[in-house]
Short mmCIF file of C-alpha atoms and ligand atoms in Angstrom, two decimals:
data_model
loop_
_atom_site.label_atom_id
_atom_site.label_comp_id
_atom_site.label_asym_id
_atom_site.label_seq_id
_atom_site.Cartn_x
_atom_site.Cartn_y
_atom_site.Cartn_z
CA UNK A 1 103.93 104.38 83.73
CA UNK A 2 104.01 105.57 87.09
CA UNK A 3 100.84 104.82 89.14
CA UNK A 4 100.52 107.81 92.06
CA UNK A 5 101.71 106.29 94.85
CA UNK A 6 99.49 108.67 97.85
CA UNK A 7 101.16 109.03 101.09
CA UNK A 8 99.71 111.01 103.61
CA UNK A 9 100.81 111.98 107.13
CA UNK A 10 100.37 114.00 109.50
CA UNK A 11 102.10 117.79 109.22
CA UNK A 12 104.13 116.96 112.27
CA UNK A 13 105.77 114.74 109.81
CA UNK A 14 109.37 115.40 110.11
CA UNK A 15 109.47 115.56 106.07
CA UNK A 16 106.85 118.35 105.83
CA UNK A 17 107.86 121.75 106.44
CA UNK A 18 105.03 123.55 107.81
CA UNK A 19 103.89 122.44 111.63
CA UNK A 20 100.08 122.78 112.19
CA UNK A 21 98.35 120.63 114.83
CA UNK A 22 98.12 116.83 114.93
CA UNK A 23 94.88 115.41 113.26
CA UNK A 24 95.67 117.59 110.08
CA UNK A 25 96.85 115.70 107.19
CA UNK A 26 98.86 116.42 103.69
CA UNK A 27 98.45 113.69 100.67
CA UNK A 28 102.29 113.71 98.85
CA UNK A 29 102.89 111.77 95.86
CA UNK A 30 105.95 109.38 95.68
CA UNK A 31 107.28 109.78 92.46
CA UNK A 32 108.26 106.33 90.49
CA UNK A 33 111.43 104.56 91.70
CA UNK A 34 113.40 102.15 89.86
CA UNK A 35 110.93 99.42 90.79
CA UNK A 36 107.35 100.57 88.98
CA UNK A 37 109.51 100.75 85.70
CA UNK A 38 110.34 96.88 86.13
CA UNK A 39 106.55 96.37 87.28
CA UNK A 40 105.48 97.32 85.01
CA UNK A 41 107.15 94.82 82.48
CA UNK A 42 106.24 91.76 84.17
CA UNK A 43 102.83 93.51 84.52
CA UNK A 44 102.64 93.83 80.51
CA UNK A 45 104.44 90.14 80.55
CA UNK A 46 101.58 88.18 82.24
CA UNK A 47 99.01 90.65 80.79
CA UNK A 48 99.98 89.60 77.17
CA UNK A 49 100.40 85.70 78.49
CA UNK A 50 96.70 85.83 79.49
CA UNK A 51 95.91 87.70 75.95
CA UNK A 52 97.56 85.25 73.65
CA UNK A 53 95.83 82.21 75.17
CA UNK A 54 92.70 83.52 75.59
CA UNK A 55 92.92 85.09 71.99
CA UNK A 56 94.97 82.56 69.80
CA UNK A 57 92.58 80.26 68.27
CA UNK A 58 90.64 83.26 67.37
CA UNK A 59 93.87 85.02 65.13
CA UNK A 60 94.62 81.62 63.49
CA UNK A 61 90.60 81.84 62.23
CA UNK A 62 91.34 85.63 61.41
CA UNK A 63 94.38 84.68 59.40
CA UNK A 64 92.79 81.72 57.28
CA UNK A 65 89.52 84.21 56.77
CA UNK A 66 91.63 86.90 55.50
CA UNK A 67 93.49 84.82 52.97
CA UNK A 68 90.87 82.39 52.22
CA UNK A 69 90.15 81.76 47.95
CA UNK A 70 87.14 84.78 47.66
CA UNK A 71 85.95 83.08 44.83
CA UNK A 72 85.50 79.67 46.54
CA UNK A 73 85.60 79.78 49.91
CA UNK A 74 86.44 77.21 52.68
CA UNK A 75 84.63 79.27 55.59
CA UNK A 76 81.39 80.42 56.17
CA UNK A 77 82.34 82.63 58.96
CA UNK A 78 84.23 82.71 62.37
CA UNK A 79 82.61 80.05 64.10
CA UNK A 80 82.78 77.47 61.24
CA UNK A 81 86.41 78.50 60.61
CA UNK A 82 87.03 77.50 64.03
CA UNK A 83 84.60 74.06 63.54
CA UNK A 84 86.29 73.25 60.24
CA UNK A 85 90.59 73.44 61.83
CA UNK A 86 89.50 72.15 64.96
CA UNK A 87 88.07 69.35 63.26
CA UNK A 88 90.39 69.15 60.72
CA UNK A 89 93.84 69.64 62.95
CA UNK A 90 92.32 69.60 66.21
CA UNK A 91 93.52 71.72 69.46
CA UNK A 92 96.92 72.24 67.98
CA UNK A 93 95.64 73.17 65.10
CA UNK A 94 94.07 76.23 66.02
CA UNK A 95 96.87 77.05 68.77
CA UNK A 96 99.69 76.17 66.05
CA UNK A 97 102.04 79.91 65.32
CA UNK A 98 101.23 80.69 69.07
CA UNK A 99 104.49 80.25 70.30
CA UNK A 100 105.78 82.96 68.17
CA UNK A 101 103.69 85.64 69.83
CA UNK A 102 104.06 83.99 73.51
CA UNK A 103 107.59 84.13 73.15
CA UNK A 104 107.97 87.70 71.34
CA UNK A 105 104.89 89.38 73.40
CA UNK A 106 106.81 89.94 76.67
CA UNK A 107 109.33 92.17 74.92
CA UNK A 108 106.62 93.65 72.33
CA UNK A 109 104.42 94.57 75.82
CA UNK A 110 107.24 96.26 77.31
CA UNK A 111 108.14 98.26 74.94
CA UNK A 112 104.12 99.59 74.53
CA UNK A 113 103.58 99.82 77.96
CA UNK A 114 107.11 101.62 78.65
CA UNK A 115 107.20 104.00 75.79
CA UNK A 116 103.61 105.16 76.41
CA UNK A 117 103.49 105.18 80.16
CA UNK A 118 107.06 107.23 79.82
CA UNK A 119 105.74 109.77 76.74
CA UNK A 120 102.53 110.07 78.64
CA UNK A 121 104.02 110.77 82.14
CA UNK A 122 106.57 113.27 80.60
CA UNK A 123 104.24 115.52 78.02
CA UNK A 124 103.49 118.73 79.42
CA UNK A 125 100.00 117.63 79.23
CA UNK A 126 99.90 113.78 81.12
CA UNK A 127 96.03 113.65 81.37
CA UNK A 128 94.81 114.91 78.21
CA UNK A 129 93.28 112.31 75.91
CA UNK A 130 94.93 113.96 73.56
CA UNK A 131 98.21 113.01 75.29
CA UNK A 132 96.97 109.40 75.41
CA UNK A 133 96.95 109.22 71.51
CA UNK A 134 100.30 110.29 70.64
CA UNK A 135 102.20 108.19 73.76
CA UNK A 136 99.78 105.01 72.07
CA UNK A 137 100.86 106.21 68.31
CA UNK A 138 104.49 106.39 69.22
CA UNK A 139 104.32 102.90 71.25
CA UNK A 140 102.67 101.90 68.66
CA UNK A 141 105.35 102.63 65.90
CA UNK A 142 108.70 101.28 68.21
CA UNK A 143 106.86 98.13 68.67
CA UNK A 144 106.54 97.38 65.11
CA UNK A 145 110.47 96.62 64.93
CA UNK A 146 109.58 93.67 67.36
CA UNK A 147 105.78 93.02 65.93
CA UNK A 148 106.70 92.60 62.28
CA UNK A 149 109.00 90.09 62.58
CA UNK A 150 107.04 88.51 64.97
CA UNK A 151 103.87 88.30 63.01
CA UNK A 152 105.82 87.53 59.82
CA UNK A 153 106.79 83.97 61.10
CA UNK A 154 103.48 83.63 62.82
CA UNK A 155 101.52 84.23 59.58
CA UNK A 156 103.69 81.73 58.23
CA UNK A 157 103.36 78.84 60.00
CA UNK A 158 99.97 79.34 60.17
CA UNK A 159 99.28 79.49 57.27
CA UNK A 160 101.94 76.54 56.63
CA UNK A 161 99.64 74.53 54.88
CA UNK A 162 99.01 76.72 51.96
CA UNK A 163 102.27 78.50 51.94
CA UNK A 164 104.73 75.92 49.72
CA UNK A 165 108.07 76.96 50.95
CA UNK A 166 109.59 73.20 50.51
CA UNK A 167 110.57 72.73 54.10
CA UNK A 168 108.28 71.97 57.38
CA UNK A 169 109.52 74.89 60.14
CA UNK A 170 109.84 73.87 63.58
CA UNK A 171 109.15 76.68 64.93
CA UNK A 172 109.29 80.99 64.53
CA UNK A 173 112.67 80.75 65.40
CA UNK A 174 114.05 78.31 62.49
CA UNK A 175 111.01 79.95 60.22
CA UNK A 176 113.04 83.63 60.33
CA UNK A 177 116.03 81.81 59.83
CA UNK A 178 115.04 80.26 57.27
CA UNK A 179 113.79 83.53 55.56
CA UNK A 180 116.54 85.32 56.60
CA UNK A 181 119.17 82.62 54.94
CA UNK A 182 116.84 83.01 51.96
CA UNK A 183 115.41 85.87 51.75
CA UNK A 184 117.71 88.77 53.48
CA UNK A 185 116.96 91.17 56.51
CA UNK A 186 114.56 92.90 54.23
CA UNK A 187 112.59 89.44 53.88
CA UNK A 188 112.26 89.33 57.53
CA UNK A 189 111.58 92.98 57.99
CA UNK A 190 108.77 92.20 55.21
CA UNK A 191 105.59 94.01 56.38
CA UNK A 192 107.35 96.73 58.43
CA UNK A 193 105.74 99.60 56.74
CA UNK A 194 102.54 97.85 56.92
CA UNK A 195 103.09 97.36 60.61
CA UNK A 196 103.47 100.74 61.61
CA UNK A 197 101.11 102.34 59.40
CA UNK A 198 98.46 99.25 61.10
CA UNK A 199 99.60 100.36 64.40
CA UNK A 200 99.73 104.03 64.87
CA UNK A 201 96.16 104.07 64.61
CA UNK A 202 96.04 101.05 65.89
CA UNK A 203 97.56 101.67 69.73
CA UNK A 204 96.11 105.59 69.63
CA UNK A 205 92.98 103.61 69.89
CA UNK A 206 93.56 101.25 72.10
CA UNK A 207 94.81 103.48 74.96
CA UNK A 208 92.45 106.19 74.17
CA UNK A 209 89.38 104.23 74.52
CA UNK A 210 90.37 102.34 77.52
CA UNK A 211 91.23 105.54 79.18
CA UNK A 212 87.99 107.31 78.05
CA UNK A 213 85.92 104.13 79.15
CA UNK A 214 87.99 104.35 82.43
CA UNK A 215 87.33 107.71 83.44
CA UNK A 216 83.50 107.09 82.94
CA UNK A 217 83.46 105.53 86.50
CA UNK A 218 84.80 106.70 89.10
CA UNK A 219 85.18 103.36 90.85
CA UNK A 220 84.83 100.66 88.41
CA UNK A 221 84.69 96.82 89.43
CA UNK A 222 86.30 93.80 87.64
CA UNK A 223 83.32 93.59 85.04
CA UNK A 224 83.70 97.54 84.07
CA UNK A 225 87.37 96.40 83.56
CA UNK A 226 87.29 93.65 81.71
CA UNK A 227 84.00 95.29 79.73
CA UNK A 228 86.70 98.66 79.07
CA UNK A 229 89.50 96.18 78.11
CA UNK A 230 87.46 94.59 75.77
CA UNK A 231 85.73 97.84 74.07
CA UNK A 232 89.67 99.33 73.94
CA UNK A 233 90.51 96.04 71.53
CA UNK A 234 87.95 96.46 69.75
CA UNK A 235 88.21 99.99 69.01
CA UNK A 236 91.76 99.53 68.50
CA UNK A 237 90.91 97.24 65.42
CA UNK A 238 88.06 99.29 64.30
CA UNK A 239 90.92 101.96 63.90
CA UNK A 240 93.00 99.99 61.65
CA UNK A 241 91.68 96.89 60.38
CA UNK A 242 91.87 97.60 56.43
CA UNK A 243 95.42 98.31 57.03
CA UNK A 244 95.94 94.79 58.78
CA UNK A 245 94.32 92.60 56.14
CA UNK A 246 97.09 94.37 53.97
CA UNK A 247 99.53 93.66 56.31
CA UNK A 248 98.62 90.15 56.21
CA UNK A 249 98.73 90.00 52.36
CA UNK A 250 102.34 91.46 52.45
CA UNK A 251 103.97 88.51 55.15
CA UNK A 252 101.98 85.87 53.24
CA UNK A 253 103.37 87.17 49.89
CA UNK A 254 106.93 85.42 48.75
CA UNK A 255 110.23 87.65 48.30
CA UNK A 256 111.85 87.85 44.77
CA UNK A 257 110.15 87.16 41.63
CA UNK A 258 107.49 84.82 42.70
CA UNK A 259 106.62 87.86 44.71
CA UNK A 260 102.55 88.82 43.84
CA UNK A 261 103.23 92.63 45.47
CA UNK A 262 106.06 95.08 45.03
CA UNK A 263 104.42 96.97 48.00
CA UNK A 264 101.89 98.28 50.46
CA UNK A 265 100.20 100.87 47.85
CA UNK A 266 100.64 98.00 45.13
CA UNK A 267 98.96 95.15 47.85
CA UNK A 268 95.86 97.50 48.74
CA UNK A 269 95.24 98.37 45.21
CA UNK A 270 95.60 94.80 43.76
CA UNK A 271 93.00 93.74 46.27
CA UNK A 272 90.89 96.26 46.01
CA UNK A 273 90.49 95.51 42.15
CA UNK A 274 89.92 91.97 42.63
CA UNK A 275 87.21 92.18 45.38
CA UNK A 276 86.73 95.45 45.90
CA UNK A 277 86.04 97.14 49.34
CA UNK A 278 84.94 93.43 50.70
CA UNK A 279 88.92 92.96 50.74
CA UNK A 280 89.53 95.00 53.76
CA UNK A 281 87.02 93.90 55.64
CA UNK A 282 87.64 90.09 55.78
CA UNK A 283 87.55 88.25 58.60
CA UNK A 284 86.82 91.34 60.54
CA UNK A 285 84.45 89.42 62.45
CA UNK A 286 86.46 86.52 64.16
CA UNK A 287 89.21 89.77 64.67
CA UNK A 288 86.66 91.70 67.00
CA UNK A 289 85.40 88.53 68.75
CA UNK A 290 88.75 86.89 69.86
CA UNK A 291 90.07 91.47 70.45
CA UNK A 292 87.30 91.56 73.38
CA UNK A 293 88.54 88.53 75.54
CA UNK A 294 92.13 89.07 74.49
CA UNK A 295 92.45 92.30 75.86
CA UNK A 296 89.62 92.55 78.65
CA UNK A 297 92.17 89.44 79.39
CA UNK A 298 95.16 91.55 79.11
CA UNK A 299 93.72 94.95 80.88
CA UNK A 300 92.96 92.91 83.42
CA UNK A 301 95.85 91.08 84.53
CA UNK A 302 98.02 93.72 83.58
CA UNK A 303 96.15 96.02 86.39
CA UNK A 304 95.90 93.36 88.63
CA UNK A 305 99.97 92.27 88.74
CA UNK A 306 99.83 96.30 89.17
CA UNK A 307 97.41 96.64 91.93
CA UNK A 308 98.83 93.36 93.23
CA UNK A 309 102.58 94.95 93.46
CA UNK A 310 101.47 98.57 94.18
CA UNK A 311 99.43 97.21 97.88
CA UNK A 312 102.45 96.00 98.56
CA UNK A 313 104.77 98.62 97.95
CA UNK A 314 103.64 101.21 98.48
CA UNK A 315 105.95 102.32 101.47
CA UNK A 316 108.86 101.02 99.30
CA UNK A 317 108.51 103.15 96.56
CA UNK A 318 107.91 106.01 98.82
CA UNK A 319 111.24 105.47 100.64
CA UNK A 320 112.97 104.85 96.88
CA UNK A 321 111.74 108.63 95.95
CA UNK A 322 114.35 111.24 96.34
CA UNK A 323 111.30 113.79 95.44
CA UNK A 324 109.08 115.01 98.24
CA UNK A 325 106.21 116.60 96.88
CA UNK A 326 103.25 118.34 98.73
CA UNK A 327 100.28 117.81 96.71
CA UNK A 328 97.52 118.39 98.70
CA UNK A 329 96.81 120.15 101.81
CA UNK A 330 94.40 119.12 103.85
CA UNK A 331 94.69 121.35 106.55
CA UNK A 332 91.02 123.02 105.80
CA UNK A 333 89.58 119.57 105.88
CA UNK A 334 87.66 119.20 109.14
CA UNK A 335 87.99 115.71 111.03
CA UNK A 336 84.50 115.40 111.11
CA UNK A 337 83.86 115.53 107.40
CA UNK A 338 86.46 112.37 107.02
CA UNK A 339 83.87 110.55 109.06
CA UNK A 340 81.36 111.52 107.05
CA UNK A 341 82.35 111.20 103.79
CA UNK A 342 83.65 107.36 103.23
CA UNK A 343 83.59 104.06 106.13
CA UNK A 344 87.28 103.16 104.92
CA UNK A 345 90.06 105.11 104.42
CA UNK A 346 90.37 104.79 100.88
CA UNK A 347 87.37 106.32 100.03
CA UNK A 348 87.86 109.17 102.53
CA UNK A 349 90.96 110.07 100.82
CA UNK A 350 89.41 109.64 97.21
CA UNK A 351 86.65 111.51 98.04
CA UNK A 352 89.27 114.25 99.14
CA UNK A 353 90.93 113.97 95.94
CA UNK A 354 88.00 114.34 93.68
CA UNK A 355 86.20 116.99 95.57
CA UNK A 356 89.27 119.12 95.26
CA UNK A 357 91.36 120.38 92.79
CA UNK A 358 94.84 118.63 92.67
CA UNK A 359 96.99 121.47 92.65
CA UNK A 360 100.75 119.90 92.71
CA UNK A 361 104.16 121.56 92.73
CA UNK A 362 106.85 121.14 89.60
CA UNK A 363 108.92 118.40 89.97
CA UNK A 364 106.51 115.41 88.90
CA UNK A 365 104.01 116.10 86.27
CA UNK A 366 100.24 115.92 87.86
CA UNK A 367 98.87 112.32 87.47
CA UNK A 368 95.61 110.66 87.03
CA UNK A 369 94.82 109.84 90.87
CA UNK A 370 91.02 108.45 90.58
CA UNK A 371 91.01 107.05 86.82
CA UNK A 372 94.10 105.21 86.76
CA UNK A 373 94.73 103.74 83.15
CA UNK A 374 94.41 100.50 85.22
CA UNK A 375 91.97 99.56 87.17
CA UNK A 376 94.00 100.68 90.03
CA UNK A 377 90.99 102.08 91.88
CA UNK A 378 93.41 100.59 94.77
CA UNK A 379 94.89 104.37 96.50
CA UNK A 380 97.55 103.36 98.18
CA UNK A 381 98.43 104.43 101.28
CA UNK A 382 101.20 102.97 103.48
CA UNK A 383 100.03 100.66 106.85
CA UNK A 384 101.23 103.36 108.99
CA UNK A 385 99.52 106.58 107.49
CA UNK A 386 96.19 104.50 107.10
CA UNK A 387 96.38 102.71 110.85
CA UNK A 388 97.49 106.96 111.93
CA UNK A 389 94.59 108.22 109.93
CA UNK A 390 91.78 105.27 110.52
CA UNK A 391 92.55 105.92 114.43
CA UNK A 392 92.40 109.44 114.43
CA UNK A 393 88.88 109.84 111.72
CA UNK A 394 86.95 106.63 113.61
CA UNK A 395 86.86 105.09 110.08
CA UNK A 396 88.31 101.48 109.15
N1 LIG B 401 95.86 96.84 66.01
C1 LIG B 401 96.51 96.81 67.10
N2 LIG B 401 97.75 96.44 67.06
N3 LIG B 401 95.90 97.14 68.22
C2 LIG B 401 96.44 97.02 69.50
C3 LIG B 401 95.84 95.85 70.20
C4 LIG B 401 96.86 94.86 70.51
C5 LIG B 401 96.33 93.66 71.18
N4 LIG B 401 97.42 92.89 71.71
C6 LIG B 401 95.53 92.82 70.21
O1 LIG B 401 96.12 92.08 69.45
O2 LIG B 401 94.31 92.87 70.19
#
């Protein structure tokens, strides 16, 4: 994804073609450069870093809920999940698998964040919510080829204790060894299906809700964020929990004939039978309280690495761009109503954005300016054009 990068100068600009009086201003948009696409990554790299801590004991609970005996159970719910391993197995305990998803969540955020910032930037239709689902689905689905695996060794080890496979794994790495020496590529593509299916709904909601929830304010602060991070996990499991607690069933399950499932259909209808529509629904709980500081964790590092790079760049990327584009004349703006409008510059120029339409010219596809997917309420507008503009308008 490609946050608008503003840049606005004067029309005596030597870029701009027309040549109206000083004191007149045009906002262009710097398309991305090579650099916002490799932002981006780390972005999603620290972003899912801060998730998996934050989240981790709470999945390990989620995984021993969901296969937990129904008939006698160990746990009484999430917190006394959490009571019962830390007491049991202490700190590492609870964070035992998490290397597995620290080491594969850097590629796994990449790929979400660059498949649906690209299919979102690119559809004829970038700001439609509608847009936002199918960039999420279709993140959602090439992440799986990393995700399944991932979650396949991570299942096992934590749930090493009741899984018998004979040896003690030191890790994900030697665990999908192990099953692939065993058990084939399929083995450690088990769950694959399950995956996607879990996580086309699964990412449509995510990145819908957080953008809805974003677009509610026009200038939210760190507690909106983290509150719409939070409320976009959430969602994002409300969409497709049934489908995980399958999921889960499927990696636990062995390969071969000691196999309890010969698939998905088979998994979901064997558990329905035994427990009936309880089955889908377990440990639902601990998965919506560790989803809301997880990813109001992950929203909000991600936009801050983002905001962090982008007030620093911002000149950069402009120089980078080989596209000029005029997006908004400001020629019928009066100096006057800059001072009235907004004390900094920022908010003059926001409040320019949003009080006109954003008519742009072909060449980049229009962008969300004010509700950035992130909480980029940061415009950014290069030193010079703000120092130009802050002199000329009296504002700071
Ligand atoms: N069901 C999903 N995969 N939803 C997307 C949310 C992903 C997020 N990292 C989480 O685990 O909460």
């Amino acid at each position: 994804m490609h946050p608008l990068v503003l840049m606005f100068r004067r029309n005596n600009d030597p870029y701009t073609t027309s040549s109206s009086g000083p004191g007149k201003y045009q906002l262009e948009a710097a398309s991305g450069s090579f650099f916002p696409d490799m932002i981006d990554f780390v972005a999603g790299l620290f972003g899912g870093a801060a998730g998996v801590v934050v989240g981790h004991p709470f999945d390990t609970v989620k995984v021993h809920m969901q296969t937990d005996d129904p008939k006698n159970p160990k746990y009484r719910g999430t917190f006394h999940c959490l009571r019962v391993i830390l007491r049991r197995d202490g700190i590492r305990g609870i964070y035992r698998g998490i290397s597995s998803p620290m080491a594969g969540i850097g590629l796994v955020n990449a790929i979400v964040f660059g498949v649906y910032g690209n299919v979102q930037k690119y559809s004829n239709d970038p700001n439609s919510l509608m847009t936002h689902f199918y960039a999420g689905s279709i993140a959602g689905i090439c992440q799986s080829f990393v995700c399944s695996p991932m979650e396949l060794a991570k299942t096992r080890l934590q749930l090493s204790k009741q899984i018998d496979s004979g040896i003690k794994f030191s890790g994900p790495v030697h665990c999908l060894r192990h099953i692939f020496k065993t058990e084939g590529i399929r083995g450690t593509f088990k769950g694959l299906v399950a995956t996607i299916l879990r996580d086309i709904p699964g990412f449509a909601g995510y990145f819908v809700s957080y953008e809805y929830m974003m677009r509610l304010q026009t200038n939210p602060g760190v507690p909106y964020v983290l509150l719409a991070g939070g409320f976009a996990g959430i969602a994002s499991w409300i969409a497709c929990y049934p489908l995980d607690v399958v999921k889960t069933h499927m990696q636990a399950d062995a390969l071969g004939k000691e196999a309890k499932y010969t698939g998905f259909i088979d998994c979901a209808v064997k558990g329905y039978k035994n427990e009936g529509i309880q089955y889908f629904f377990r440990g639902l709980n601990s998965t919506l309280i560790r989803a809301f500081p997880m990813n109001a964790a992950c929203f909000f590092v991600v936009g801050w690495v983002l905001d962090f790079w982008h007030a620093n760049s911002g000149m950069k990327s402009m120089k980078h761009s080989e596209k000029s584009l005029t997006l908004m004349n400001l020629d019928n703006k009066a100096q006057a109503d800059l001072d009235i409008v907004a004390p900094t510059v920022e908010e003059a120029v926001r409040k320019l954005i949003t009080e006109n339409s954003f008519p742009y010219q072909s060449g980049s596809p229009p962008q969300d300016v004010v509700h950035n997917r992130f909480p980029s309420n940061t415009i950014n507008i290069p030193k010079e054009s703000k120092n130009c503009m802050a002199n000329d308008c009296n504002i700071k």
